[in-house]
Structure formats: structure tokens, C-alpha cells
Amino acid sequence: MRFADIGQQLRAYRLESGLRAEEIAARLGVSRAALYRYEKGEVIKLDTIRRLAELLKISPLSLLGIGIDYFSRPLAFLERLRQIEEEADQILIFGGGTCFQVASDAYEAALNDAWAESVDAAPDPLQGRSQAEQALSTLLARRKLYQQRRPSIIAILSEASLRRMLQEGVAPGLAVSERGRARCRAAAIAEVESLANLMESVPIGLQIGLKEGPEPTGSFIVLRGRERAHVVTSPFPPDSGPAVGAGVAMITAADEAVGLHQRVAEAAWRDALKGTAAANRVRYLLRELRATEAAA
């Protein structure tokens, strides 16, 4: 058994359960420090794994990293995604309107402001602020991880998603003030301009293509490491915040799932606009937006 992997799974499922570390430790009959040591990869007995699985209401196989992981809490999902990205050498992104690892500073700043403003209006601002801080910390850790490890990335973005982001701005589902929404729209424009530049310059290890036409019915990520690959599907957009509505994210290392998603993405990549052609199309979307605003 790979106890480091079990520890990572345990942390993600603890966040998914909504239980505090103190609660789990007390029910398990161990100290909180012992629970944290388990999460860091300390040897753990099979009986303890079984009892933890019962407390977290999951299968013991899930803690062992076998089968499919399901997450209904965005914070837990983001933590598990960060863990997998720590081991990934290749990242394949299909769908959506941004590649978060290389997102612009304007995108990150607007996201921070929008999350902060939206949680202040929530029923429990203190809890909302704490969740937003955790989510932002995890997202920033993912960006830092990319800068350190530089895995190769192929991102096939959706033209329909980019159009929507330009119209509605970053974090479209969050309730923010008119001024805040204006900042989000400005950040979206800066992000799309940055994407066009990246498409045209094609930095080493980063390729961004553009899928024309309707938005894909479902986006996903394939992450490949030295030992295994994972497929990630999620209803939680990266800019939606930790208090997004109901949904279930899924992560699996099953070979057939990885292979099927890989084939779908490869076919989409063959048909996608790339390089200068993709950059020109994205800049056309920006000109189209500005013309619409000037005519309004």
C-alpha cells in the first residue's frame, strides 16, 4: 500500500465529509495529531482504514485509491485535484474558457475580489470567508505548483465559453455589485487577450487550441503521471467559488475511462484552431465585443 496516497485521499475525503479533524479523531479514538500524521503518509492499519471509511461514509477502496472518487464539495474536489497535479507530467484540458495554471494576474485579482464580495452578502459571512480563503489558497498552490514543475499542457478551449466570459465577466454566477461586475468583465477581456498571445507565441510545453462551434456538453481533464493517469470531470467552474450550487465531481484512474477521454480530446485537438489562426479568431471575438459596446 502507498500510505502517502492513502493520506492524500484521507485529507480530501475529510474535507468532503464536512467534519472537523477533531471530530474524526475523537470518533476514531486517536489524537488530532495522529490523524494529521495519517494524512501525511504515516503507516495506517487496515482496521483503521475500515473505521475511517465508515466515519466518512465511503468505501475502504476509495481510501486505497481504487475505483472512482466522488466529491460534492468544491473545496474537497480542489484539494484532490491539487494532489493529483503534484504527480502529473502531462495535463490535457478539454472545454471551458480558461487554462487556470497560466491565467493572467487580472483574472486572479478579479476572482479574489468577486469571492470576497459575494461571501460578505452570504447568510454566514464568516464561514463563507473561511471557505473562500481555503479555495483561493488551493488555487494559488496549483498555480505555484505549475511554475515549479512545468508539466506539459494541452488545452482545447471552447469559443462559446470565451464568448460567454467576455459578455458576463469572470465568476458570472456570483452575486457582486455593478462595480464588481465591471471589474470582472475587464478581467475577462485581459484574460482573453492573454490567451491570444499565448496561442500565438506557443511557449515551450504549453499549447492552447480553440474549438469552434457550440460549447462541449461536458468538459474534462486528463492528468498523466509516471505511474498512472486520471480523468477528472466536474460541474464546478474554476471561477465559481466554494459555495457553488449542487453538483458531483468525479475522478477515476480506470484505464478505459482514461483511454476514452484521451481519444475524444485528441480528435478535438486535430480539428481545433491552433497558433496564429486560433489567436486571430480570439482577437476577432474581442473586436466583436468592442464593436457591440460602441454601438450600445
PDB file of C-alpha atoms in Angstrom:
ATOM      1  CA  MET A   1       0.000   0.000   0.000  1.00  0.00           C
ATOM      2  CA  ARG A   2       1.170   3.534  -0.782  1.00  0.00           C
ATOM      3  CA  PHE A   3       0.498   5.267   2.524  1.00  0.00           C
ATOM      4  CA  ALA A   4       1.259   8.721   1.110  1.00  0.00           C
ATOM      5  CA  ASP A   5      -1.560   8.208  -1.425  1.00  0.00           C
ATOM      6  CA  ILE A   6      -3.906   6.973   1.312  1.00  0.00           C
ATOM      7  CA  GLY A   7      -3.087  10.084   3.344  1.00  0.00           C
ATOM      8  CA  GLN A   8      -3.942  12.358   0.436  1.00  0.00           C
ATOM      9  CA  GLN A   9      -7.224  10.543  -0.144  1.00  0.00           C
ATOM     10  CA  LEU A  10      -7.999  10.815   3.572  1.00  0.00           C
ATOM     11  CA  ARG A  11      -7.495  14.592   3.603  1.00  0.00           C
ATOM     12  CA  ALA A  12      -9.700  15.086   0.532  1.00  0.00           C
ATOM     13  CA  TYR A  13     -12.492  12.911   1.922  1.00  0.00           C
ATOM     14  CA  ARG A  14     -12.254  14.604   5.325  1.00  0.00           C
ATOM     15  CA  LEU A  15     -12.963  17.905   3.588  1.00  0.00           C
ATOM     16  CA  GLU A  16     -15.764  16.241   1.606  1.00  0.00           C
ATOM     17  CA  SER A  17     -17.397  14.945   4.822  1.00  0.00           C
ATOM     18  CA  GLY A  18     -17.677  18.424   6.343  1.00  0.00           C
ATOM     19  CA  LEU A  19     -16.402  17.030   9.653  1.00  0.00           C
ATOM     20  CA  ARG A  20     -13.646  18.799  11.558  1.00  0.00           C
ATOM     21  CA  ALA A  21     -10.397  16.931  12.175  1.00  0.00           C
ATOM     22  CA  GLU A  22     -11.149  16.993  15.915  1.00  0.00           C
ATOM     23  CA  GLU A  23     -14.476  15.237  15.378  1.00  0.00           C
ATOM     24  CA  ILE A  24     -12.998  12.471  13.267  1.00  0.00           C
ATOM     25  CA  ALA A  25     -10.080  11.934  15.640  1.00  0.00           C
ATOM     26  CA  ALA A  26     -12.415  11.744  18.656  1.00  0.00           C
ATOM     27  CA  ARG A  27     -14.714   9.202  16.980  1.00  0.00           C
ATOM     28  CA  LEU A  28     -11.703   7.195  15.881  1.00  0.00           C
ATOM     29  CA  GLY A  29     -10.187   7.294  19.368  1.00  0.00           C
ATOM     30  CA  VAL A  30      -6.902   8.940  18.326  1.00  0.00           C
ATOM     31  CA  SER A  31      -5.395  12.393  18.742  1.00  0.00           C
ATOM     32  CA  ARG A  32      -5.804  15.085  16.124  1.00  0.00           C
ATOM     33  CA  ALA A  33      -2.020  14.971  15.662  1.00  0.00           C
ATOM     34  CA  ALA A  34      -2.248  11.257  14.839  1.00  0.00           C
ATOM     35  CA  LEU A  35      -4.929  11.947  12.226  1.00  0.00           C
ATOM     36  CA  TYR A  36      -2.735  14.585  10.606  1.00  0.00           C
ATOM     37  CA  ARG A  37       0.170  12.115  10.585  1.00  0.00           C
ATOM     38  CA  TYR A  38      -2.054   9.652   8.716  1.00  0.00           C
ATOM     39  CA  GLU A  39      -2.788  12.393   6.183  1.00  0.00           C
ATOM     40  CA  LYS A  40       0.952  12.983   5.737  1.00  0.00           C
ATOM     41  CA  GLY A  41       1.553   9.326   4.869  1.00  0.00           C
ATOM     42  CA  GLU A  42       2.252   7.568   8.181  1.00  0.00           C
ATOM     43  CA  VAL A  43       1.639   3.808   8.209  1.00  0.00           C
ATOM     44  CA  ILE A  44      -2.018   3.085   8.929  1.00  0.00           C
ATOM     45  CA  LYS A  45      -3.590  -0.244   9.839  1.00  0.00           C
ATOM     46  CA  LEU A  46      -6.235  -1.841   7.648  1.00  0.00           C
ATOM     47  CA  ASP A  47      -8.685  -1.829  10.554  1.00  0.00           C
ATOM     48  CA  THR A  48      -8.144   1.911  10.943  1.00  0.00           C
ATOM     49  CA  ILE A  49      -8.785   2.367   7.216  1.00  0.00           C
ATOM     50  CA  ARG A  50     -12.025   0.423   7.563  1.00  0.00           C
ATOM     51  CA  ARG A  51     -13.165   2.539  10.543  1.00  0.00           C
ATOM     52  CA  LEU A  52     -12.226   5.773   8.799  1.00  0.00           C
ATOM     53  CA  ALA A  53     -14.207   4.701   5.740  1.00  0.00           C
ATOM     54  CA  GLU A  54     -17.246   4.079   7.944  1.00  0.00           C
ATOM     55  CA  LEU A  55     -16.912   7.518   9.554  1.00  0.00           C
ATOM     56  CA  LEU A  56     -16.512   9.244   6.184  1.00  0.00           C
ATOM     57  CA  LYS A  57     -19.328   7.168   4.636  1.00  0.00           C
ATOM     58  CA  ILE A  58     -17.206   5.898   1.764  1.00  0.00           C
ATOM     59  CA  SER A  59     -15.866   2.556   0.599  1.00  0.00           C
ATOM     60  CA  PRO A  60     -12.487   1.450   2.034  1.00  0.00           C
ATOM     61  CA  LEU A  61     -11.431   1.037  -1.600  1.00  0.00           C
ATOM     62  CA  SER A  62     -11.812   4.793  -2.070  1.00  0.00           C
ATOM     63  CA  LEU A  63      -9.244   5.450   0.658  1.00  0.00           C
ATOM     64  CA  LEU A  64      -6.945   2.939  -1.021  1.00  0.00           C
ATOM     65  CA  GLY A  65      -7.233   4.866  -4.294  1.00  0.00           C
ATOM     66  CA  ILE A  66      -9.165   2.138  -6.087  1.00  0.00           C
ATOM     67  CA  GLY A  67     -12.307   2.896  -8.080  1.00  0.00           C
ATOM     68  CA  ILE A  68     -13.928   6.293  -8.566  1.00  0.00           C
ATOM     69  CA  ASP A  69     -13.725   9.314  -6.270  1.00  0.00           C
ATOM     70  CA  TYR A  70     -16.865  11.442  -5.950  1.00  0.00           C
ATOM     71  CA  PHE A  71     -16.958  14.946  -4.466  1.00  0.00           C
ATOM     72  CA  SER A  72     -19.968  17.176  -3.849  1.00  0.00           C
ATOM     73  CA  ARG A  73     -17.973  19.876  -2.017  1.00  0.00           C
ATOM     74  CA  PRO A  74     -15.816  22.118  -4.240  1.00  0.00           C
ATOM     75  CA  LEU A  75     -13.170  22.515  -1.509  1.00  0.00           C
ATOM     76  CA  ALA A  76     -12.630  18.763  -1.263  1.00  0.00           C
ATOM     77  CA  PHE A  77     -12.556  18.424  -5.037  1.00  0.00           C
ATOM     78  CA  LEU A  78      -9.987  21.235  -5.421  1.00  0.00           C
ATOM     79  CA  GLU A  79      -7.748  19.648  -2.800  1.00  0.00           C
ATOM     80  CA  ARG A  80      -7.837  16.250  -4.525  1.00  0.00           C
ATOM     81  CA  LEU A  81      -7.154  17.890  -7.903  1.00  0.00           C
ATOM     82  CA  ARG A  82      -4.149  19.692  -6.417  1.00  0.00           C
ATOM     83  CA  GLN A  83      -2.814  16.391  -5.079  1.00  0.00           C
ATOM     84  CA  ILE A  84      -3.041  14.713  -8.491  1.00  0.00           C
ATOM     85  CA  GLU A  85      -1.413  17.702 -10.207  1.00  0.00           C
ATOM     86  CA  GLU A  86       1.572  17.246  -7.864  1.00  0.00           C
ATOM     87  CA  GLU A  87       2.353  13.999  -9.701  1.00  0.00           C
ATOM     88  CA  ALA A  88       1.247  14.970 -13.214  1.00  0.00           C
ATOM     89  CA  ASP A  89       3.763  15.378 -16.029  1.00  0.00           C
ATOM     90  CA  GLN A  90       1.110  15.982 -18.707  1.00  0.00           C
ATOM     91  CA  ILE A  91      -2.196  17.844 -18.395  1.00  0.00           C
ATOM     92  CA  LEU A  92      -4.833  17.710 -21.121  1.00  0.00           C
ATOM     93  CA  ILE A  93      -7.739  20.158 -20.730  1.00  0.00           C
ATOM     94  CA  PHE A  94     -10.882  19.847 -22.842  1.00  0.00           C
ATOM     95  CA  GLY A  95     -13.552  22.557 -22.782  1.00  0.00           C
ATOM     96  CA  GLY A  96     -14.104  25.701 -20.779  1.00  0.00           C
ATOM     97  CA  GLY A  97     -12.793  29.198 -21.339  1.00  0.00           C
ATOM     98  CA  THR A  98      -9.558  29.318 -19.375  1.00  0.00           C
ATOM     99  CA  CYS A  99      -6.414  27.412 -18.508  1.00  0.00           C
ATOM    100  CA  PHE A 100      -6.096  28.265 -14.837  1.00  0.00           C
ATOM    101  CA  GLN A 101      -2.427  27.320 -14.492  1.00  0.00           C
ATOM    102  CA  VAL A 102      -1.443  30.141 -16.858  1.00  0.00           C
ATOM    103  CA  ALA A 103      -4.302  32.562 -16.162  1.00  0.00           C
ATOM    104  CA  SER A 104      -3.465  36.253 -16.135  1.00  0.00           C
ATOM    105  CA  ASP A 105      -2.912  38.283 -12.964  1.00  0.00           C
ATOM    106  CA  ALA A 106      -6.057  40.259 -13.812  1.00  0.00           C
ATOM    107  CA  TYR A 107      -8.103  37.044 -13.770  1.00  0.00           C
ATOM    108  CA  GLU A 108      -6.729  36.052 -10.366  1.00  0.00           C
ATOM    109  CA  ALA A 109      -7.287  39.518  -8.860  1.00  0.00           C
ATOM    110  CA  ALA A 110     -10.881  39.704 -10.145  1.00  0.00           C
ATOM    111  CA  LEU A 111     -11.579  36.233  -8.797  1.00  0.00           C
ATOM    112  CA  ASN A 112     -10.260  37.219  -5.388  1.00  0.00           C
ATOM    113  CA  ASP A 113     -12.372  40.400  -5.294  1.00  0.00           C
ATOM    114  CA  ALA A 114     -15.538  38.665  -6.548  1.00  0.00           C
ATOM    115  CA  TRP A 115     -15.287  35.858  -3.996  1.00  0.00           C
ATOM    116  CA  ALA A 116     -14.665  38.321  -1.167  1.00  0.00           C
ATOM    117  CA  GLU A 117     -17.640  40.497  -2.176  1.00  0.00           C
ATOM    118  CA  SER A 118     -20.029  37.575  -2.671  1.00  0.00           C
ATOM    119  CA  VAL A 119     -19.322  35.944   0.708  1.00  0.00           C
ATOM    120  CA  ASP A 120     -19.934  39.228   2.559  1.00  0.00           C
ATOM    121  CA  ALA A 121     -23.547  39.027   1.381  1.00  0.00           C
ATOM    122  CA  ALA A 122     -23.905  35.339   2.319  1.00  0.00           C
ATOM    123  CA  PRO A 123     -26.105  34.155   5.252  1.00  0.00           C
ATOM    124  CA  ASP A 124     -22.943  33.191   7.187  1.00  0.00           C
ATOM    125  CA  PRO A 125     -20.212  35.624   6.047  1.00  0.00           C
ATOM    126  CA  LEU A 126     -17.631  34.246   8.495  1.00  0.00           C
ATOM    127  CA  GLN A 127     -17.936  30.687   7.232  1.00  0.00           C
ATOM    128  CA  GLY A 128     -18.138  31.890   3.635  1.00  0.00           C
ATOM    129  CA  ARG A 129     -14.982  33.968   4.045  1.00  0.00           C
ATOM    130  CA  SER A 130     -13.131  30.999   5.541  1.00  0.00           C
ATOM    131  CA  GLN A 131     -14.189  28.738   2.659  1.00  0.00           C
ATOM    132  CA  ALA A 132     -13.251  31.361   0.080  1.00  0.00           C
ATOM    133  CA  GLU A 133      -9.809  31.761   1.652  1.00  0.00           C
ATOM    134  CA  GLN A 134      -9.267  27.983   1.605  1.00  0.00           C
ATOM    135  CA  ALA A 135     -10.372  27.710  -2.016  1.00  0.00           C
ATOM    136  CA  LEU A 136      -8.201  30.631  -3.118  1.00  0.00           C
ATOM    137  CA  SER A 137      -5.234  29.199  -1.215  1.00  0.00           C
ATOM    138  CA  THR A 138      -5.654  25.878  -3.029  1.00  0.00           C
ATOM    139  CA  LEU A 139      -5.952  27.575  -6.420  1.00  0.00           C
ATOM    140  CA  LEU A 140      -2.826  29.642  -5.760  1.00  0.00           C
ATOM    141  CA  ALA A 141      -0.995  26.489  -4.668  1.00  0.00           C
ATOM    142  CA  ARG A 142      -1.916  24.897  -8.007  1.00  0.00           C
ATOM    143  CA  ARG A 143      -0.535  27.884  -9.917  1.00  0.00           C
ATOM    144  CA  LYS A 144       2.672  27.821  -7.860  1.00  0.00           C
ATOM    145  CA  LEU A 145       2.964  24.078  -8.442  1.00  0.00           C
ATOM    146  CA  TYR A 146       2.770  24.618 -12.192  1.00  0.00           C
ATOM    147  CA  GLN A 147       5.506  27.261 -12.046  1.00  0.00           C
ATOM    148  CA  GLN A 148       7.753  24.867 -10.114  1.00  0.00           C
ATOM    149  CA  ARG A 149       7.125  21.632 -12.032  1.00  0.00           C
ATOM    150  CA  ARG A 150       6.196  22.885 -15.507  1.00  0.00           C
ATOM    151  CA  PRO A 151       4.194  19.872 -16.704  1.00  0.00           C
ATOM    152  CA  SER A 152       3.296  19.971 -20.381  1.00  0.00           C
ATOM    153  CA  ILE A 153      -0.204  21.324 -21.010  1.00  0.00           C
ATOM    154  CA  ILE A 154      -2.502  20.978 -23.995  1.00  0.00           C
ATOM    155  CA  ALA A 155      -5.704  22.993 -23.554  1.00  0.00           C
ATOM    156  CA  ILE A 156      -8.591  22.841 -26.024  1.00  0.00           C
ATOM    157  CA  LEU A 157     -10.730  25.828 -25.089  1.00  0.00           C
ATOM    158  CA  SER A 158     -14.266  26.480 -26.273  1.00  0.00           C
ATOM    159  CA  GLU A 159     -15.076  29.535 -28.384  1.00  0.00           C
ATOM    160  CA  ALA A 160     -18.594  29.529 -26.927  1.00  0.00           C
ATOM    161  CA  SER A 161     -17.122  29.631 -23.398  1.00  0.00           C
ATOM    162  CA  LEU A 162     -14.860  32.538 -24.316  1.00  0.00           C
ATOM    163  CA  ARG A 163     -17.793  34.470 -25.772  1.00  0.00           C
ATOM    164  CA  ARG A 164     -19.778  33.944 -22.588  1.00  0.00           C
ATOM    165  CA  MET A 165     -16.856  35.006 -20.401  1.00  0.00           C
ATOM    166  CA  LEU A 166     -16.436  38.204 -22.417  1.00  0.00           C
ATOM    167  CA  GLN A 167     -20.135  39.004 -22.088  1.00  0.00           C
ATOM    168  CA  GLU A 168     -20.578  38.134 -18.405  1.00  0.00           C
ATOM    169  CA  GLY A 169     -17.080  38.528 -16.987  1.00  0.00           C
ATOM    170  CA  VAL A 170     -15.108  36.347 -14.600  1.00  0.00           C
ATOM    171  CA  ALA A 171     -17.152  34.472 -11.977  1.00  0.00           C
ATOM    172  CA  PRO A 172     -20.507  35.054 -13.713  1.00  0.00           C
ATOM    173  CA  GLY A 173     -22.526  33.070 -11.177  1.00  0.00           C
ATOM    174  CA  LEU A 174     -21.551  35.193  -8.175  1.00  0.00           C
ATOM    175  CA  ALA A 175     -23.702  37.999  -6.826  1.00  0.00           C
ATOM    176  CA  VAL A 176     -21.496  41.100  -6.893  1.00  0.00           C
ATOM    177  CA  SER A 177     -22.122  44.821  -7.201  1.00  0.00           C
ATOM    178  CA  GLU A 178     -22.343  46.607 -10.533  1.00  0.00           C
ATOM    179  CA  ARG A 179     -18.840  47.945  -9.958  1.00  0.00           C
ATOM    180  CA  GLY A 180     -17.612  44.454  -9.124  1.00  0.00           C
ATOM    181  CA  ARG A 181     -19.195  43.029 -12.261  1.00  0.00           C
ATOM    182  CA  ALA A 182     -17.463  45.736 -14.329  1.00  0.00           C
ATOM    183  CA  ARG A 183     -14.117  44.629 -12.841  1.00  0.00           C
ATOM    184  CA  CYS A 184     -14.945  41.041 -13.718  1.00  0.00           C
ATOM    185  CA  ARG A 185     -15.707  41.986 -17.332  1.00  0.00           C
ATOM    186  CA  ALA A 186     -12.468  43.966 -17.597  1.00  0.00           C
ATOM    187  CA  ALA A 187     -10.568  40.973 -16.209  1.00  0.00           C
ATOM    188  CA  ALA A 188     -12.233  38.706 -18.772  1.00  0.00           C
ATOM    189  CA  ILE A 189     -11.039  40.953 -21.601  1.00  0.00           C
ATOM    190  CA  ALA A 190      -7.489  40.942 -20.183  1.00  0.00           C
ATOM    191  CA  GLU A 191      -7.619  37.154 -19.835  1.00  0.00           C
ATOM    192  CA  VAL A 192      -8.787  36.596 -23.414  1.00  0.00           C
ATOM    193  CA  GLU A 193      -6.074  38.951 -24.712  1.00  0.00           C
ATOM    194  CA  SER A 194      -3.518  36.962 -22.716  1.00  0.00           C
ATOM    195  CA  LEU A 195      -4.828  33.705 -24.176  1.00  0.00           C
ATOM    196  CA  ALA A 196      -4.482  35.067 -27.715  1.00  0.00           C
ATOM    197  CA  ASN A 197      -0.848  35.986 -27.023  1.00  0.00           C
ATOM    198  CA  LEU A 198      -0.133  32.514 -25.606  1.00  0.00           C
ATOM    199  CA  MET A 199      -1.778  30.855 -28.620  1.00  0.00           C
ATOM    200  CA  GLU A 200       0.388  32.864 -30.979  1.00  0.00           C
ATOM    201  CA  SER A 201       3.699  32.571 -29.131  1.00  0.00           C
ATOM    202  CA  VAL A 202       3.301  28.857 -28.188  1.00  0.00           C
ATOM    203  CA  PRO A 203       5.602  28.760 -25.129  1.00  0.00           C
ATOM    204  CA  ILE A 204       7.577  25.548 -24.588  1.00  0.00           C
ATOM    205  CA  GLY A 205       5.350  22.908 -23.013  1.00  0.00           C
ATOM    206  CA  LEU A 206       2.124  24.875 -23.494  1.00  0.00           C
ATOM    207  CA  GLN A 207      -0.282  24.508 -26.423  1.00  0.00           C
ATOM    208  CA  ILE A 208      -3.695  26.154 -26.464  1.00  0.00           C
ATOM    209  CA  GLY A 209      -6.208  25.393 -29.191  1.00  0.00           C
ATOM    210  CA  LEU A 210      -9.675  26.754 -29.891  1.00  0.00           C
ATOM    211  CA  LYS A 211     -12.742  24.617 -30.532  1.00  0.00           C
ATOM    212  CA  GLU A 212     -15.200  26.482 -32.721  1.00  0.00           C
ATOM    213  CA  GLY A 213     -18.948  25.997 -32.706  1.00  0.00           C
ATOM    214  CA  PRO A 214     -21.243  25.035 -29.826  1.00  0.00           C
ATOM    215  CA  GLU A 215     -19.927  24.539 -26.337  1.00  0.00           C
ATOM    216  CA  PRO A 216     -18.986  20.918 -25.486  1.00  0.00           C
ATOM    217  CA  THR A 217     -21.634  19.090 -23.478  1.00  0.00           C
ATOM    218  CA  GLY A 218     -19.033  18.272 -20.838  1.00  0.00           C
ATOM    219  CA  SER A 219     -15.501  19.404 -20.066  1.00  0.00           C
ATOM    220  CA  PHE A 220     -12.804  17.220 -18.536  1.00  0.00           C
ATOM    221  CA  ILE A 221      -9.108  16.969 -17.684  1.00  0.00           C
ATOM    222  CA  VAL A 222      -6.721  14.061 -18.269  1.00  0.00           C
ATOM    223  CA  LEU A 223      -3.666  14.114 -15.997  1.00  0.00           C
ATOM    224  CA  ARG A 224      -0.795  11.708 -16.646  1.00  0.00           C
ATOM    225  CA  GLY A 225       1.957  10.956 -14.151  1.00  0.00           C
ATOM    226  CA  ARG A 226       4.796   8.450 -14.216  1.00  0.00           C
ATOM    227  CA  GLU A 227       2.793   5.699 -12.537  1.00  0.00           C
ATOM    228  CA  ARG A 228      -0.815   6.326 -13.561  1.00  0.00           C
ATOM    229  CA  ALA A 229      -3.263   8.670 -15.220  1.00  0.00           C
ATOM    230  CA  HIS A 230      -6.534  10.196 -14.007  1.00  0.00           C
ATOM    231  CA  VAL A 231      -9.642  11.596 -15.643  1.00  0.00           C
ATOM    232  CA  VAL A 232     -11.368  14.486 -13.894  1.00  0.00           C
ATOM    233  CA  THR A 233     -14.884  15.705 -14.648  1.00  0.00           C
ATOM    234  CA  SER A 234     -16.504  18.457 -12.651  1.00  0.00           C
ATOM    235  CA  PRO A 235     -19.618  20.657 -12.694  1.00  0.00           C
ATOM    236  CA  PHE A 236     -17.713  23.281 -10.666  1.00  0.00           C
ATOM    237  CA  PRO A 237     -16.205  26.013 -12.902  1.00  0.00           C
ATOM    238  CA  PRO A 238     -12.790  27.180 -11.613  1.00  0.00           C
ATOM    239  CA  ASP A 239     -14.170  30.683 -11.002  1.00  0.00           C
ATOM    240  CA  SER A 240     -17.412  29.644  -9.268  1.00  0.00           C
ATOM    241  CA  GLY A 241     -16.155  29.742  -5.693  1.00  0.00           C
ATOM    242  CA  PRO A 242     -16.624  27.242  -2.857  1.00  0.00           C
ATOM    243  CA  ALA A 243     -20.340  27.986  -2.364  1.00  0.00           C
ATOM    244  CA  VAL A 244     -21.420  26.915  -5.858  1.00  0.00           C
ATOM    245  CA  GLY A 245     -24.718  25.059  -6.253  1.00  0.00           C
ATOM    246  CA  ALA A 246     -25.214  21.323  -6.068  1.00  0.00           C
ATOM    247  CA  GLY A 247     -23.162  19.008  -8.249  1.00  0.00           C
ATOM    248  CA  VAL A 248     -20.859  15.996  -8.155  1.00  0.00           C
ATOM    249  CA  ALA A 249     -17.286  15.929  -9.427  1.00  0.00           C
ATOM    250  CA  MET A 250     -15.685  12.638 -10.401  1.00  0.00           C
ATOM    251  CA  ILE A 251     -12.067  11.431 -10.536  1.00  0.00           C
ATOM    252  CA  THR A 252     -11.006   7.994 -11.766  1.00  0.00           C
ATOM    253  CA  ALA A 253      -7.810   6.205 -12.799  1.00  0.00           C
ATOM    254  CA  ALA A 254      -9.657   3.440 -14.688  1.00  0.00           C
ATOM    255  CA  ASP A 255      -7.755   2.643 -17.894  1.00  0.00           C
ATOM    256  CA  GLU A 256     -10.878   2.514 -20.070  1.00  0.00           C
ATOM    257  CA  ALA A 257     -12.058   5.926 -18.832  1.00  0.00           C
ATOM    258  CA  VAL A 258      -8.640   7.497 -19.357  1.00  0.00           C
ATOM    259  CA  GLY A 259      -8.333   5.998 -22.838  1.00  0.00           C
ATOM    260  CA  LEU A 260     -11.792   7.072 -23.989  1.00  0.00           C
ATOM    261  CA  HIS A 261     -11.405  10.663 -22.776  1.00  0.00           C
ATOM    262  CA  GLN A 262      -7.920  10.814 -24.304  1.00  0.00           C
ATOM    263  CA  ARG A 263      -9.286   9.761 -27.711  1.00  0.00           C
ATOM    264  CA  VAL A 264     -12.080  12.347 -27.574  1.00  0.00           C
ATOM    265  CA  ALA A 265      -9.584  15.091 -26.722  1.00  0.00           C
ATOM    266  CA  GLU A 266      -7.131  14.012 -29.419  1.00  0.00           C
ATOM    267  CA  ALA A 267      -9.887  14.140 -32.043  1.00  0.00           C
ATOM    268  CA  ALA A 268     -10.902  17.601 -30.844  1.00  0.00           C
ATOM    269  CA  TRP A 269      -7.283  18.763 -30.950  1.00  0.00           C
ATOM    270  CA  ARG A 270      -6.933  17.688 -34.574  1.00  0.00           C
ATOM    271  CA  ASP A 271      -9.928  19.841 -35.535  1.00  0.00           C
ATOM    272  CA  ALA A 272      -9.110  22.804 -33.266  1.00  0.00           C
ATOM    273  CA  LEU A 273      -7.667  26.094 -34.463  1.00  0.00           C
ATOM    274  CA  LYS A 274      -4.065  26.480 -33.332  1.00  0.00           C
ATOM    275  CA  GLY A 275      -1.277  29.050 -33.331  1.00  0.00           C
ATOM    276  CA  THR A 276      -1.865  32.237 -35.306  1.00  0.00           C
ATOM    277  CA  ALA A 277      -5.230  31.026 -36.633  1.00  0.00           C
ATOM    278  CA  ALA A 278      -6.529  30.500 -33.088  1.00  0.00           C
ATOM    279  CA  ALA A 279      -5.091  33.828 -31.900  1.00  0.00           C
ATOM    280  CA  ASN A 280      -6.703  35.693 -34.803  1.00  0.00           C
ATOM    281  CA  ARG A 281     -10.081  34.115 -34.061  1.00  0.00           C
ATOM    282  CA  VAL A 282      -9.857  35.062 -30.383  1.00  0.00           C
ATOM    283  CA  ARG A 283      -8.905  38.643 -31.302  1.00  0.00           C
ATOM    284  CA  TYR A 284     -11.913  38.729 -33.615  1.00  0.00           C
ATOM    285  CA  LEU A 285     -14.096  37.926 -30.595  1.00  0.00           C
ATOM    286  CA  LEU A 286     -12.544  40.892 -28.782  1.00  0.00           C
ATOM    287  CA  ARG A 287     -13.170  43.235 -31.727  1.00  0.00           C
ATOM    288  CA  GLU A 288     -16.721  41.956 -31.971  1.00  0.00           C
ATOM    289  CA  LEU A 289     -17.288  42.726 -28.278  1.00  0.00           C
ATOM    290  CA  ARG A 290     -15.879  46.238 -28.578  1.00  0.00           C
ATOM    291  CA  ALA A 291     -17.988  46.949 -31.654  1.00  0.00           C
ATOM    292  CA  THR A 292     -21.108  45.805 -29.790  1.00  0.00           C
ATOM    293  CA  GLU A 293     -20.258  48.005 -26.797  1.00  0.00           C
ATOM    294  CA  ALA A 294     -19.580  51.009 -29.043  1.00  0.00           C
ATOM    295  CA  ALA A 295     -22.940  50.564 -30.758  1.00  0.00           C
ATOM    296  CA  ALA A 296     -24.844  50.255 -27.469  1.00  0.00           C
TER     297      ALA A 296
END
